[in-house]
mmCIF file of C-alpha atoms in Angstrom:
data_model
loop_
_atom_site.group_PDB
_atom_site.id
_atom_site.type_symbol
_atom_site.label_atom_id
_atom_site.label_comp_id
_atom_site.label_asym_id
_atom_site.label_seq_id
_atom_site.Cartn_x
_atom_site.Cartn_y
_atom_site.Cartn_z
ATOM 1 C CA SER A 29 -17.872 -3.638 0.236
ATOM 2 C CA GLN A 30 -14.339 -4.704 0.956
ATOM 3 C CA THR A 31 -13.520 -7.942 2.722
ATOM 4 C CA ILE A 32 -10.282 -9.540 3.814
ATOM 5 C CA HIS A 33 -9.767 -13.267 4.138
ATOM 6 C CA GLN A 34 -6.979 -14.886 6.073
ATOM 7 C CA TRP A 35 -6.343 -18.573 6.602
ATOM 8 C CA PRO A 36 -5.905 -20.874 8.360
ATOM 9 C CA ALA A 37 -7.410 -19.665 11.631
ATOM 10 C CA THR A 38 -5.143 -21.840 13.751
ATOM 11 C CA LEU A 39 -1.996 -23.753 12.949
ATOM 12 C CA VAL A 40 0.271 -26.022 14.958
ATOM 13 C CA GLN A 41 3.667 -26.637 13.418
ATOM 14 C CA PRO A 42 6.857 -28.378 14.568
ATOM 15 C CA VAL A 43 10.103 -26.430 14.887
ATOM 16 C CA GLY A 44 12.001 -26.412 11.611
ATOM 17 C CA SER A 45 8.938 -26.888 9.407
ATOM 18 C CA PRO A 46 7.978 -24.445 6.639
ATOM 19 C CA LEU A 47 5.138 -21.949 6.836
ATOM 20 C CA SER A 48 2.770 -20.354 4.375
ATOM 21 C CA LEU A 49 -0.044 -18.049 5.446
ATOM 22 C CA GLU A 50 -2.271 -16.485 2.857
ATOM 23 C CA CYS A 51 -4.326 -13.318 2.844
ATOM 24 C CA THR A 52 -6.628 -12.022 0.121
ATOM 25 C CA VAL A 53 -8.650 -8.843 -0.167
ATOM 26 C CA GLU A 54 -11.843 -8.390 -2.163
ATOM 27 C CA GLY A 55 -13.741 -5.333 -3.259
ATOM 28 C CA THR A 56 -10.825 -2.962 -3.741
ATOM 29 C CA SER A 57 -7.882 -2.513 -6.061
ATOM 30 C CA ASN A 58 -4.254 -1.648 -5.388
ATOM 31 C CA PRO A 59 -4.571 -1.810 -1.612
ATOM 32 C CA ASN A 60 -1.669 -1.422 0.787
ATOM 33 C CA LEU A 61 -1.179 -4.772 2.517
ATOM 34 C CA TYR A 62 0.406 -5.539 5.888
ATOM 35 C CA TRP A 63 1.507 -8.490 8.005
ATOM 36 C CA TYR A 64 1.654 -8.079 11.784
ATOM 37 C CA ARG A 65 2.521 -10.412 14.622
ATOM 38 C CA GLN A 66 1.146 -10.122 18.139
ATOM 39 C CA ALA A 67 2.803 -12.150 20.878
ATOM 40 C CA ALA A 68 0.600 -13.193 23.799
ATOM 41 C CA GLY A 69 -0.311 -10.134 25.887
ATOM 42 C CA ARG A 70 1.744 -7.817 23.722
ATOM 43 C CA GLY A 71 1.214 -5.113 21.124
ATOM 44 C CA LEU A 72 1.212 -5.433 17.348
ATOM 45 C CA GLN A 73 4.558 -5.677 15.593
ATOM 46 C CA LEU A 74 4.635 -4.764 11.907
ATOM 47 C CA LEU A 75 6.516 -7.434 9.953
ATOM 48 C CA PHE A 76 6.026 -6.495 6.289
ATOM 49 C CA TYR A 77 4.045 -4.118 4.167
ATOM 50 C CA SER A 78 3.444 -3.812 0.451
ATOM 51 C CA VAL A 79 2.216 -0.934 -1.691
ATOM 52 C CA GLY A 80 2.005 -2.957 -4.899
ATOM 53 C CA ILE A 81 2.660 -6.261 -6.673
ATOM 54 C CA GLY A 82 6.168 -7.484 -5.963
ATOM 55 C CA GLN A 83 6.917 -4.539 -3.648
ATOM 56 C CA ILE A 84 7.736 -5.708 -0.123
ATOM 57 C CA SER A 85 9.165 -3.692 2.747
ATOM 58 C CA SER A 86 10.547 -5.593 5.705
ATOM 59 C CA GLU A 87 10.391 -4.004 9.126
ATOM 60 C CA VAL A 88 12.339 -6.404 11.313
ATOM 61 C CA PRO A 89 15.087 -8.935 10.617
ATOM 62 C CA GLN A 90 13.772 -12.448 11.043
ATOM 63 C CA ASN A 91 13.419 -15.769 9.331
ATOM 64 C CA LEU A 92 10.125 -14.800 7.733
ATOM 65 C CA SER A 93 9.515 -13.486 4.223
ATOM 66 C CA ALA A 94 6.533 -12.055 2.385
ATOM 67 C CA SER A 95 5.420 -12.022 -1.217
ATOM 68 C CA ARG A 96 2.696 -10.314 -3.199
ATOM 69 C CA PRO A 97 2.184 -12.299 -6.378
ATOM 70 C CA GLN A 98 -1.132 -10.619 -7.205
ATOM 71 C CA ASP A 99 -2.674 -7.237 -6.445
ATOM 72 C CA ARG A 100 -4.924 -8.529 -3.676
ATOM 73 C CA GLN A 101 -2.893 -11.470 -2.394
ATOM 74 C CA PHE A 102 -0.269 -11.310 0.336
ATOM 75 C CA ILE A 103 1.639 -14.362 1.546
ATOM 76 C CA LEU A 104 3.772 -14.801 4.657
ATOM 77 C CA SER A 105 6.326 -17.608 4.536
ATOM 78 C CA SER A 106 9.135 -19.236 6.384
ATOM 79 C CA LYS A 107 11.504 -22.010 5.340
ATOM 80 C CA LYS A 108 12.207 -23.127 8.920
ATOM 81 C CA LEU A 109 10.070 -22.082 11.854
ATOM 82 C CA LEU A 110 11.563 -21.226 15.246
ATOM 83 C CA LEU A 111 9.889 -21.500 18.636
ATOM 84 C CA SER A 112 9.927 -17.698 18.805
ATOM 85 C CA ASP A 113 7.710 -17.531 15.707
ATOM 86 C CA SER A 114 4.683 -18.489 17.782
ATOM 87 C CA GLY A 115 2.054 -15.786 17.926
ATOM 88 C CA PHE A 116 -1.054 -14.280 16.435
ATOM 89 C CA TYR A 117 -0.459 -13.268 12.807
ATOM 90 C CA LEU A 118 -2.680 -10.589 11.354
ATOM 91 C CA CYS A 119 -3.055 -9.411 7.792
ATOM 92 C CA ALA A 120 -4.446 -5.949 7.147
ATOM 93 C CA TRP A 121 -5.267 -3.719 4.204
ATOM 94 C CA SER A 122 -5.769 -0.025 3.679
ATOM 95 C CA GLN A 123 -6.206 2.449 0.921
ATOM 96 C CA ALA A 124 -3.312 4.820 0.332
ATOM 97 C CA GLY A 125 -3.239 8.078 2.245
ATOM 98 C CA ASN A 126 -4.437 8.762 5.756
ATOM 99 C CA GLN A 127 -6.764 5.797 5.882
ATOM 100 C CA PRO A 128 -7.168 3.289 8.694
ATOM 101 C CA GLN A 129 -6.232 -0.345 8.288
ATOM 102 C CA HIS A 130 -8.699 -3.206 8.371
ATOM 103 C CA PHE A 131 -7.680 -6.571 9.721
ATOM 104 C CA GLY A 132 -8.363 -10.168 8.822
ATOM 105 C CA ASP A 133 -9.449 -12.642 11.470
ATOM 106 C CA GLY A 134 -5.858 -13.654 12.176
ATOM 107 C CA THR A 135 -3.952 -16.940 12.343
ATOM 108 C CA ARG A 136 -2.944 -18.297 15.715
ATOM 109 C CA LEU A 137 0.370 -20.111 15.179
ATOM 110 C CA SER A 138 1.807 -22.460 17.762
ATOM 111 C CA ILE A 139 5.263 -23.937 17.314
ATOM 112 C CA LEU A 140 6.026 -27.182 19.115
ATOM 113 C CA ARG B 16 10.611 6.439 24.698
ATOM 114 C CA LYS B 17 7.976 4.537 22.762
ATOM 115 C CA GLU B 18 6.367 6.287 19.805
ATOM 116 C CA VAL B 19 2.878 5.631 21.148
ATOM 117 C CA GLU B 20 2.275 5.053 24.850
ATOM 118 C CA GLN B 21 -0.824 3.934 26.667
ATOM 119 C CA ASP B 22 -1.661 3.088 30.263
ATOM 120 C CA PRO B 23 -2.130 -0.694 30.076
ATOM 121 C CA GLY B 24 -4.800 -0.661 32.791
ATOM 122 C CA PRO B 25 -6.949 -2.487 33.528
ATOM 123 C CA PHE B 26 -9.546 0.183 34.113
ATOM 124 C CA ASN B 27 -12.276 -1.436 36.187
ATOM 125 C CA VAL B 28 -15.504 0.400 35.389
ATOM 126 C CA PRO B 29 -18.939 -0.091 36.935
ATOM 127 C CA GLU B 30 -21.634 -0.627 34.355
ATOM 128 C CA GLY B 31 -23.205 2.718 33.427
ATOM 129 C CA ALA B 32 -20.201 4.774 34.495
ATOM 130 C CA THR B 33 -17.938 6.946 32.354
ATOM 131 C CA VAL B 34 -14.319 6.065 31.700
ATOM 132 C CA ALA B 35 -11.658 8.051 29.909
ATOM 133 C CA PHE B 36 -8.061 7.343 29.067
ATOM 134 C CA ASN B 37 -5.287 8.941 27.081
ATOM 135 C CA CYS B 38 -2.582 7.995 24.662
ATOM 136 C CA THR B 39 0.580 10.029 24.095
ATOM 137 C CA TYR B 40 2.624 10.092 20.915
ATOM 138 C CA SER B 41 6.179 11.276 20.491
ATOM 139 C CA ASN B 42 6.372 12.275 16.827
ATOM 140 C CA SER B 43 5.037 15.764 16.219
ATOM 141 C CA ALA B 44 4.788 14.931 12.495
ATOM 142 C CA SER B 45 1.986 12.477 13.215
ATOM 143 C CA GLN B 46 -0.998 13.266 11.088
ATOM 144 C CA SER B 47 -3.741 10.670 11.464
ATOM 145 C CA PHE B 48 -5.077 9.132 14.619
ATOM 146 C CA PHE B 49 -7.384 6.225 15.297
ATOM 147 C CA TRP B 50 -8.830 4.187 18.121
ATOM 148 C CA TYR B 51 -9.192 0.450 17.598
ATOM 149 C CA ARG B 52 -10.877 -2.080 19.828
ATOM 150 C CA GLN B 53 -9.486 -5.585 20.299
ATOM 151 C CA ASP B 54 -11.380 -8.346 22.037
ATOM 152 C CA CYS B 55 -9.490 -11.235 23.603
ATOM 153 C CA ARG B 56 -7.934 -13.484 20.948
ATOM 154 C CA LYS B 57 -9.559 -11.504 18.132
ATOM 155 C CA GLU B 58 -8.357 -9.076 15.488
ATOM 156 C CA PRO B 59 -8.332 -5.302 16.138
ATOM 157 C CA LYS B 60 -11.362 -3.491 14.762
ATOM 158 C CA LEU B 61 -11.552 0.188 13.928
ATOM 159 C CA LEU B 62 -13.580 2.026 16.549
ATOM 160 C CA MET B 63 -13.211 5.555 15.261
ATOM 161 C CA SER B 64 -10.908 7.993 13.564
ATOM 162 C CA VAL B 65 -9.864 11.007 15.607
ATOM 163 C CA TYR B 66 -10.293 14.419 14.031
ATOM 164 C CA SER B 67 -8.619 17.682 15.015
ATOM 165 C CA SER B 68 -11.867 19.169 16.226
ATOM 166 C CA GLY B 69 -12.756 16.104 18.264
ATOM 167 C CA ASN B 70 -15.550 13.766 17.328
ATOM 168 C CA GLU B 71 -18.280 11.685 18.834
ATOM 169 C CA ASP B 72 -19.817 8.386 17.822
ATOM 170 C CA GLY B 73 -22.686 7.436 20.087
ATOM 171 C CA ARG B 74 -21.304 6.877 23.579
ATOM 172 C CA PHE B 75 -17.708 7.306 22.416
ATOM 173 C CA THR B 76 -15.898 10.646 22.238
ATOM 174 C CA ALA B 77 -12.380 11.118 20.905
ATOM 175 C CA GLN B 78 -10.251 14.212 21.365
ATOM 176 C CA LEU B 79 -6.910 15.265 19.899
ATOM 177 C CA ASN B 80 -4.520 17.659 21.620
ATOM 178 C CA ARG B 81 -1.714 18.428 19.189
ATOM 179 C CA ALA B 82 0.048 20.867 21.489
ATOM 180 C CA SER B 83 0.494 18.249 24.194
ATOM 181 C CA GLN B 84 0.635 15.351 21.732
ATOM 182 C CA TYR B 85 -2.060 13.138 23.112
ATOM 183 C CA ILE B 86 -5.399 11.725 22.117
ATOM 184 C CA SER B 87 -8.137 10.606 24.431
ATOM 185 C CA LEU B 88 -11.117 8.295 24.374
ATOM 186 C CA LEU B 89 -14.139 8.700 26.614
ATOM 187 C CA ILE B 90 -16.836 6.079 26.971
ATOM 188 C CA ARG B 91 -20.139 7.139 28.498
ATOM 189 C CA ASP B 92 -22.770 4.861 30.010
ATOM 190 C CA SER B 93 -20.404 1.871 29.869
ATOM 191 C CA LYS B 94 -21.863 -1.468 28.809
ATOM 192 C CA LEU B 95 -20.575 -4.900 29.701
ATOM 193 C CA SER B 96 -19.844 -5.352 26.006
ATOM 194 C CA ASP B 97 -17.404 -2.413 26.115
ATOM 195 C CA SER B 98 -14.920 -4.671 27.930
ATOM 196 C CA ALA B 99 -11.967 -4.909 25.575
ATOM 197 C CA THR B 100 -8.484 -3.588 24.922
ATOM 198 C CA TYR B 101 -8.458 -0.182 23.247
ATOM 199 C CA LEU B 102 -5.546 0.462 20.921
ATOM 200 C CA CYS B 103 -4.313 3.942 20.110
ATOM 201 C CA VAL B 104 -2.957 4.188 16.560
ATOM 202 C CA VAL B 105 -0.935 6.964 14.976
ATOM 203 C CA LYS B 106 0.153 7.576 11.402
ATOM 204 C CA LYS B 107 2.934 9.918 10.345
ATOM 205 C CA ALA B 108 2.358 12.315 7.485
ATOM 206 C CA ALA B 109 4.752 10.438 5.224
ATOM 207 C CA GLY B 110 4.676 6.727 4.563
ATOM 208 C CA ASN B 111 2.096 3.989 4.819
ATOM 209 C CA LYS B 112 2.672 2.608 8.273
ATOM 210 C CA LEU B 113 0.598 2.859 11.410
ATOM 211 C CA THR B 114 2.155 2.746 14.865
ATOM 212 C CA PHE B 115 0.108 0.931 17.495
ATOM 213 C CA GLY B 116 0.160 1.564 21.215
ATOM 214 C CA GLY B 117 0.244 -1.378 23.576
ATOM 215 C CA GLY B 118 -3.425 -0.962 24.425
ATOM 216 C CA THR B 119 -5.521 -0.004 27.438
ATOM 217 C CA ARG B 120 -7.596 -2.772 28.920
ATOM 218 C CA VAL B 121 -11.092 -1.858 30.092
ATOM 219 C CA LEU B 122 -13.221 -4.171 32.222
ATOM 220 C CA VAL B 123 -16.850 -3.181 32.711
ATOM 221 C CA LYS B 124 -18.454 -4.944 35.660
ATOM 222 C CA PRO B 125 -22.083 -5.245 36.695
#
């Protein structure tokens, strides 16, 4: 069966520091991969999605970037974090077509 | 107008009662529909897909009304463990993205 791993679970970072969140999927090949952010008490905002290695689509302008160096690995990065980057970051995967997405456990990021 | 709209609630439901709520979507080209459940400070989890003919999974029933562009979720015999935020999710025919509603919060009380 397919599993998705996301780490770390929680992270506290100072303003201006870099960020790297990693997500890996097991048990499937060529998945679609997604990064979302959820601010406290708010809905999910799609940040990036990828349909293949090296293929990244950005949904909103921001100081974050994403990379997909391997088929089942998706990385969210920032060179300099802002206070507004605080939130709950979720990685998800799906098969192509009209398939639902499945989420990792999420990373709760606090910027101080 | 938001692409996917939900009543944020909360819906306060006595244990054992039935609760139902809707979600409206604006894009008539939407093709796939899902309900997810999200517990506080946890990731969303797929509850059920919604099929054109309507479908049932235990105490949960989902309906799709394409003419009026809404989907619904009904929970029968509510349990305390049903307390959560229910997210309506819509996918357009083209592309790989899902659009999430803001969620409907349900609180089941003894």
